[in-house]
């Protein structure tokens, strides 16, 4: 039953995870590690959003809100209690708790209304939370956000392994220090959460979600309580987003509206899920990787291109690195236009025909 | 006669000023196949909707095996053993035929909330779904997307979904409408088989008189939302009133 | 309960909501002059929102196209008109009332013209492939919004752009302790004019019906002898032109504009359309007036709540009427 | 010789503030040019600027700053544009033990308890803005002020600084209004302030402290506060915004920089060169960028070696010349103390914008800027 | 000269060739019936005539004018009405609004409206009701009424009797007879009894080709032919 397209997609995803696993050793510069960690987090975030939009057909603009709850939960506690594992765990729990309360309230209140109204309600809720975060600056640090220290294990100065002289052991040129530990913390958390979600979508529960997306009334008629399932998946994806937020907060050691709550992140998530392909889980991985690479490297590439083009009229202007968002937007439109199923979806469908 | 499995008491629904189903009281029994006839707009589909829960009654009640289910959601009624196929094809279009049926099977078995077991490993579900595929002669297209099926096969899948729910009460709304002459018998055979089970109650809306004659144990006639006649097929069909409001004259022989 | 509903219905039903809100506010505020100032300002603010929302209401309510790019038309309208005003700075600064008005009219015309052309382009290139597909609409128009915002950034730069305003629209009329901003009165009049025009077009002609029918079953409308493609382009152009006009008007109100002004306004504009109910221009007006009044009253009575007032209003109304106040489509 | 690498880390895309970043970078380049006498070399080593974009995202900013320190091995970095992004960058400097010069982000907190000894700040902070603003009002017992600010840390801190500057002068705050960020309609708040002020005797002022758009001053002015004898006061702004100030002839306030107001050699060069090259006078982020560059140049010229600790030692307490006069890094929290401009708006039809004419320069010593942290301790 | 002639029409839907070679002539006046098994291509033929699919090659000529390349809307404006298989009802519009859209100038001709209300009383009863809430049969009636609300030259009707109660089918046969006196009807039908009662000329489509064309009387008499083409054996 596996066609070539699906095989290619799955192989690439496994390859991506393998690259992420060895990232600290393969790419030994600072930025690469940041990029790799961000990719890990966003894979989880995007996949959990895919549970909503791709599997169940729920359009929510509140996903970053849940991400933010998790991030702020850990951040606030790490700040007030000082570095350690207890605040991380308590923060994760608090984030999940708040997320669940919001998800249930929004879900029960408005999952019955028209899909588009639901989207708007989540948008409004998210924007209120965003402003609240900036107003409650005593707790949240306001616009400026909060900086704090991660558990000691993740300090760059921490030595995981020492040699005879008490110096950090290097493996293939990489120092086995706290930074590395932090990265693997992120990586394995992301991997675990992703695998859990894979499990979800393959389960009977996952098929019910698809049924609801396809034909809500009929799902109800054959005996599924649609509102209950919708609320459940909304809570589930909120929980996972919140956990991703906590992990990101631990990694970044900084949490602020722009890293955890802003609408820009929501748009990033949307772009990623669409570019990768909705309703596939694999697409989330591909989308997150491509988008984040673009965010971090497209600029540089364009700078080079723009320089190479000097002399030719107009082109250098358009290729000016600061206009990279312009090109991203155009690429995005073309993708939605020509590959409505995203990269993974298209590849898999293409394999079906072949 | 066993006690009725389904009873509607003074069942009524109004849409604005229009009364689409008006004080319909009727009891249905296991082992019996009742055909519901009536002119277009008589309220047959609406009556089904009230029983299966797509609409909620303005007044009156629906009882299943003595339990009042009038205010229950469609899903709750499905759990109480009411199953329904639709007049207009109503499937999960982007899922395969097998997945469509498996959804109904797993709704019945109550596995919908299991989140960690891969469906692929739940052999029992798949086997049961395959059983119904065979019963409806859809095995050949098991892995096709429902939307890509020819019209006739879509109608069969509609019936297969109902079968897989294994309800106590089967409701068919014009199951053979738009089905060509080589497909219809498959479906009619299935209905006949269900009818043969003494524990099952069958309700059938149908305009084709040959089908009605072949299957009906009992006919009820709806007109303007009211129950106009109820009884033995031959008797009802020959009554004047039914000829007047429903059959007309010219086409009787030809249909 | 039903008796109450029917009495209310006869008296004007939901149309009375703004009046009811105003009355309650009168009691709470106490100071009549403040109340009048706030009410007039709120109504005018509502009308300005209506101007921007009307285009969205058209394409979203009738054509069922969820255009997040609408905000781009608002921003573009603002920048185009501001540029024209800057270009006609001489006329604007002139001492002649007529020249001032001419400059203003020219700037609005430019915005409208731009809206028409951009709407045509947008419909043919961006929207046409995604009719009836909400999700792709959301996505593709978000993409378009990004591109449009970047284009504005490239053209006009990121610094706030200042907008000229004719002298006769500056200042306020002061009547006793009540102050009525002249610009708002002007916006109010413009809003009323647009409303009347739209109302006539949609209710006195078959256009409204055709659009809704065309959304539902395009082929059938064509089989009845209507060119749906042209109709849709027309509607879209009109919607975009209204957005651009709304943007131009808003630019004059704000006097300093940034490329993301449209995006900043989008949430409240969406709220207006949703409160009003899809597909009815009357509903949009009602929603806009309610939002305008509420934000002024709440801002005065309980500034702490101002932030959430729109949100609370929307949720309350959706709980009461899940389809909005006056939906044309159920 | 090895080049001296300096990273400029600013938001260059993704927000309309990117224009500010560009001003700051232009200013920085001009500063290097001026400071090195056009040679672009210090102690025989060429200066290499590495430009990084934060995209206005703190996480991106942290990554690119880490990259600058870790991979590009810059000596020091300058940035960033918005306070939130800059807060996120502070610990990176500490982690890599390299200097970060904050310019042009303003928040006081950047030199506060969350900051560290690797942070120097050449940009003015909110306290300076607001204290200067208070001083520009010439407060006395006759003065009644209503304040309008946005409801978040920036707004509330600003008003707090303003109030503390009024302390002891006898001036009274009659009401403090806080509006949600992004508010565009100020009628309700204006009514509240009018109601609070109108029956007071003496000088009545509405102080507006809103960084975002919305044009609160213009809208309140349109409601004619003058009928109650109420004046409006606010700080200065960048040139593109100054045209809107034409509606407030005679208004007094304080600002960080205006090109005509500062009379010194550096500023003269800056105005001349900028006008020549860009056909427009320098704006205030340009001046800021230049000040940062001049600080770097002076420190590099004076420091015996370029170890971070040596540099910190050199810079603590260092004074240097900038387009707006002498600045001094306060040793405790590394904030550069600087003069502010008390202006009065003059409208001249020949000039596109309203001119903030100099009333006087408020010397740094006159302001009592709270110390954010103590790097010495 | 015939009113409509279809010549060598070949229509592809996506990559599938549905019609291979369809030619027939519809004379002016009366009912012309197209018969054929499920999936034979009847609906596709009607859609190709009204321009919703574009045949290539092949031509459709209406009153001597080649309309093959015209836009559907322009074809409709030549006086051709279409009653599709799925009824094409605008559910969010009321019954009256559905009808008014089908009029040329946005106003009802009182006499025609009265005739329609006479024929389909349900449409009179539910004038202001949103059409989605009509019963299946009522929708079918509305769809036919839309074709009758204006004078037309030719009405294309796709399986009108599906899902209708026997008595309504009777009434509809009468209505068609009446319409056919002034307007030509091209009727696609599975219900052979109904078709036989109305049709004057007919054609059978099978597998995208015209398998037989001639007069209805001859066809009705030839049971062997019926058996072969329609598998109508009881
Ligand atoms: N949701 C609804 N809102 C308003 N009226 C409705 C609604 N549902 C059905 N009706 C009306 O109720 C009446 C009965 O409709 P119903 O669909 O039950 O008829 P039916 O007997 O199934 O007819 P058919 O044989 O044509 O399918 C019709 O007049 C229809 O217009
Ligand atoms: N949109 C489509 N895509 C692919 N194939 C199609 C499409 N529409 C029709 N077909 C195919 O074209 C063939 C002819 O279809 P058509 O609808 O014309 O048949 P018909 O004679 O009207 O049948 P019926 O009696 O079932 O209405 C069928 O095999 C059908 O599957
Ligand atoms: Mg029915
Ligand atoms: Mg057909």
mmCIF file of N, CA and C and ligand atoms in Angstrom, chain E residues 13 16 18 36-45 53 85 158-159 190, ligand 2:
data_model
loop_
_atom_site.group_PDB
_atom_site.id
_atom_site.type_symbol
_atom_site.label_atom_id
_atom_site.label_comp_id
_atom_site.label_asym_id
_atom_site.label_seq_id
_atom_site.Cartn_x
_atom_site.Cartn_y
_atom_site.Cartn_z
ATOM 1 N N UNK E 13 -13.995 14.837 -20.299
ATOM 2 C CA UNK E 13 -14.030 15.459 -18.970
ATOM 3 C C UNK E 13 -12.701 15.122 -18.312
ATOM 4 N N UNK E 16 -10.788 11.871 -19.136
ATOM 5 C CA UNK E 16 -11.672 10.808 -19.609
ATOM 6 C C UNK E 16 -12.443 11.260 -20.846
ATOM 7 N N UNK E 18 -15.654 11.027 -22.602
ATOM 8 C CA UNK E 18 -16.989 10.570 -22.219
ATOM 9 C C UNK E 18 -17.868 10.416 -23.447
ATOM 10 N N UNK E 36 -30.982 6.178 -22.436
ATOM 11 C CA UNK E 36 -29.674 5.528 -22.312
ATOM 12 C C UNK E 36 -29.450 5.032 -20.905
ATOM 13 N N UNK E 37 -28.559 4.036 -20.816
ATOM 14 C CA UNK E 37 -28.243 3.459 -19.508
ATOM 15 C C UNK E 37 -27.540 4.473 -18.601
ATOM 16 N N UNK E 38 -27.445 4.147 -17.333
ATOM 17 C CA UNK E 38 -26.633 4.946 -16.396
ATOM 18 C C UNK E 38 -25.230 5.125 -16.946
ATOM 19 N N UNK E 39 -24.762 6.343 -16.925
ATOM 20 C CA UNK E 39 -23.374 6.583 -17.326
ATOM 21 C C UNK E 39 -23.153 6.565 -18.816
ATOM 22 N N UNK E 40 -24.236 6.548 -19.604
ATOM 23 C CA UNK E 40 -24.075 6.469 -21.051
ATOM 24 C C UNK E 40 -23.552 7.776 -21.628
ATOM 25 N N UNK E 41 -23.875 8.885 -20.972
ATOM 26 C CA UNK E 41 -23.405 10.169 -21.481
ATOM 27 C C UNK E 41 -24.535 11.154 -21.762
ATOM 28 N N UNK E 42 -25.695 10.905 -21.250
ATOM 29 C CA UNK E 42 -26.841 11.783 -21.514
ATOM 30 C C UNK E 42 -26.625 13.159 -20.880
ATOM 31 N N UNK E 43 -26.302 13.134 -19.604
ATOM 32 C CA UNK E 43 -26.081 14.402 -18.914
ATOM 33 C C UNK E 43 -24.954 15.176 -19.577
ATOM 34 N N UNK E 44 -23.924 14.456 -19.934
ATOM 35 C CA UNK E 44 -22.789 15.112 -20.581
ATOM 36 C C UNK E 44 -23.223 15.766 -21.885
ATOM 37 N N UNK E 45 -24.103 15.116 -22.609
ATOM 38 C CA UNK E 45 -24.600 15.695 -23.855
ATOM 39 C C UNK E 45 -25.318 17.020 -23.579
ATOM 40 N N UNK E 53 -19.671 22.015 -20.715
ATOM 41 C CA UNK E 53 -18.466 21.350 -21.217
ATOM 42 C C UNK E 53 -18.278 21.845 -22.637
ATOM 43 N N UNK E 85 -29.630 17.739 -13.644
ATOM 44 C CA UNK E 85 -29.909 16.499 -12.913
ATOM 45 C C UNK E 85 -30.000 16.755 -11.405
ATOM 46 N N UNK E 158 -33.147 17.241 -17.448
ATOM 47 C CA UNK E 158 -32.416 16.017 -17.110
ATOM 48 C C UNK E 158 -33.133 15.250 -16.004
ATOM 49 N N UNK E 159 -33.706 14.136 -16.339
ATOM 50 C CA UNK E 159 -34.352 13.227 -15.375
ATOM 51 C C UNK E 159 -35.256 13.928 -14.375
ATOM 52 N N UNK E 190 -35.004 8.223 -17.614
ATOM 53 C CA UNK E 190 -34.790 6.795 -17.374
ATOM 54 C C UNK E 190 -36.131 6.067 -17.319
HETATM 55 N N1 LIG F 2 -16.955 15.192 -13.569
HETATM 56 C C1 LIG F 2 -16.688 13.968 -14.071
HETATM 57 N N2 LIG F 2 -15.447 13.455 -13.922
HETATM 58 C C2 LIG F 2 -15.146 12.238 -14.425
HETATM 59 N N3 LIG F 2 -16.024 11.456 -15.071
HETATM 60 C C3 LIG F 2 -17.283 11.919 -15.216
HETATM 61 C C4 LIG F 2 -17.658 13.196 -14.723
HETATM 62 N N4 LIG F 2 -18.953 13.391 -15.029
HETATM 63 C C5 LIG F 2 -19.356 12.276 -15.676
HETATM 64 N N5 LIG F 2 -18.347 11.404 -15.783
HETATM 65 C C6 LIG F 2 -18.409 10.094 -16.421
HETATM 66 O O1 LIG F 2 -18.916 10.269 -17.717
HETATM 67 C C7 LIG F 2 -19.786 9.209 -18.053
HETATM 68 C C8 LIG F 2 -21.108 9.767 -18.574
HETATM 69 O O2 LIG F 2 -21.747 10.492 -17.529
HETATM 70 P P1 LIG F 2 -23.143 11.151 -17.677
HETATM 71 O O3 LIG F 2 -23.387 11.866 -16.415
HETATM 72 O O4 LIG F 2 -23.215 11.924 -18.919
HETATM 73 O O5 LIG F 2 -24.093 9.881 -17.765
HETATM 74 P P2 LIG F 2 -25.664 9.814 -17.823
HETATM 75 O O6 LIG F 2 -25.972 9.174 -19.108
HETATM 76 O O7 LIG F 2 -26.254 11.126 -17.576
HETATM 77 O O8 LIG F 2 -25.955 8.809 -16.621
HETATM 78 P P3 LIG F 2 -27.078 8.819 -15.477
HETATM 79 O O9 LIG F 2 -28.231 8.143 -16.035
HETATM 80 O O10 LIG F 2 -26.468 8.059 -14.360
HETATM 81 O O11 LIG F 2 -27.327 10.236 -15.115
HETATM 82 C C9 LIG F 2 -19.946 8.370 -16.803
HETATM 83 O O12 LIG F 2 -19.171 7.212 -16.951
HETATM 84 C C10 LIG F 2 -19.382 9.197 -15.720
HETATM 85 O O13 LIG F 2 -18.719 8.410 -14.744
#
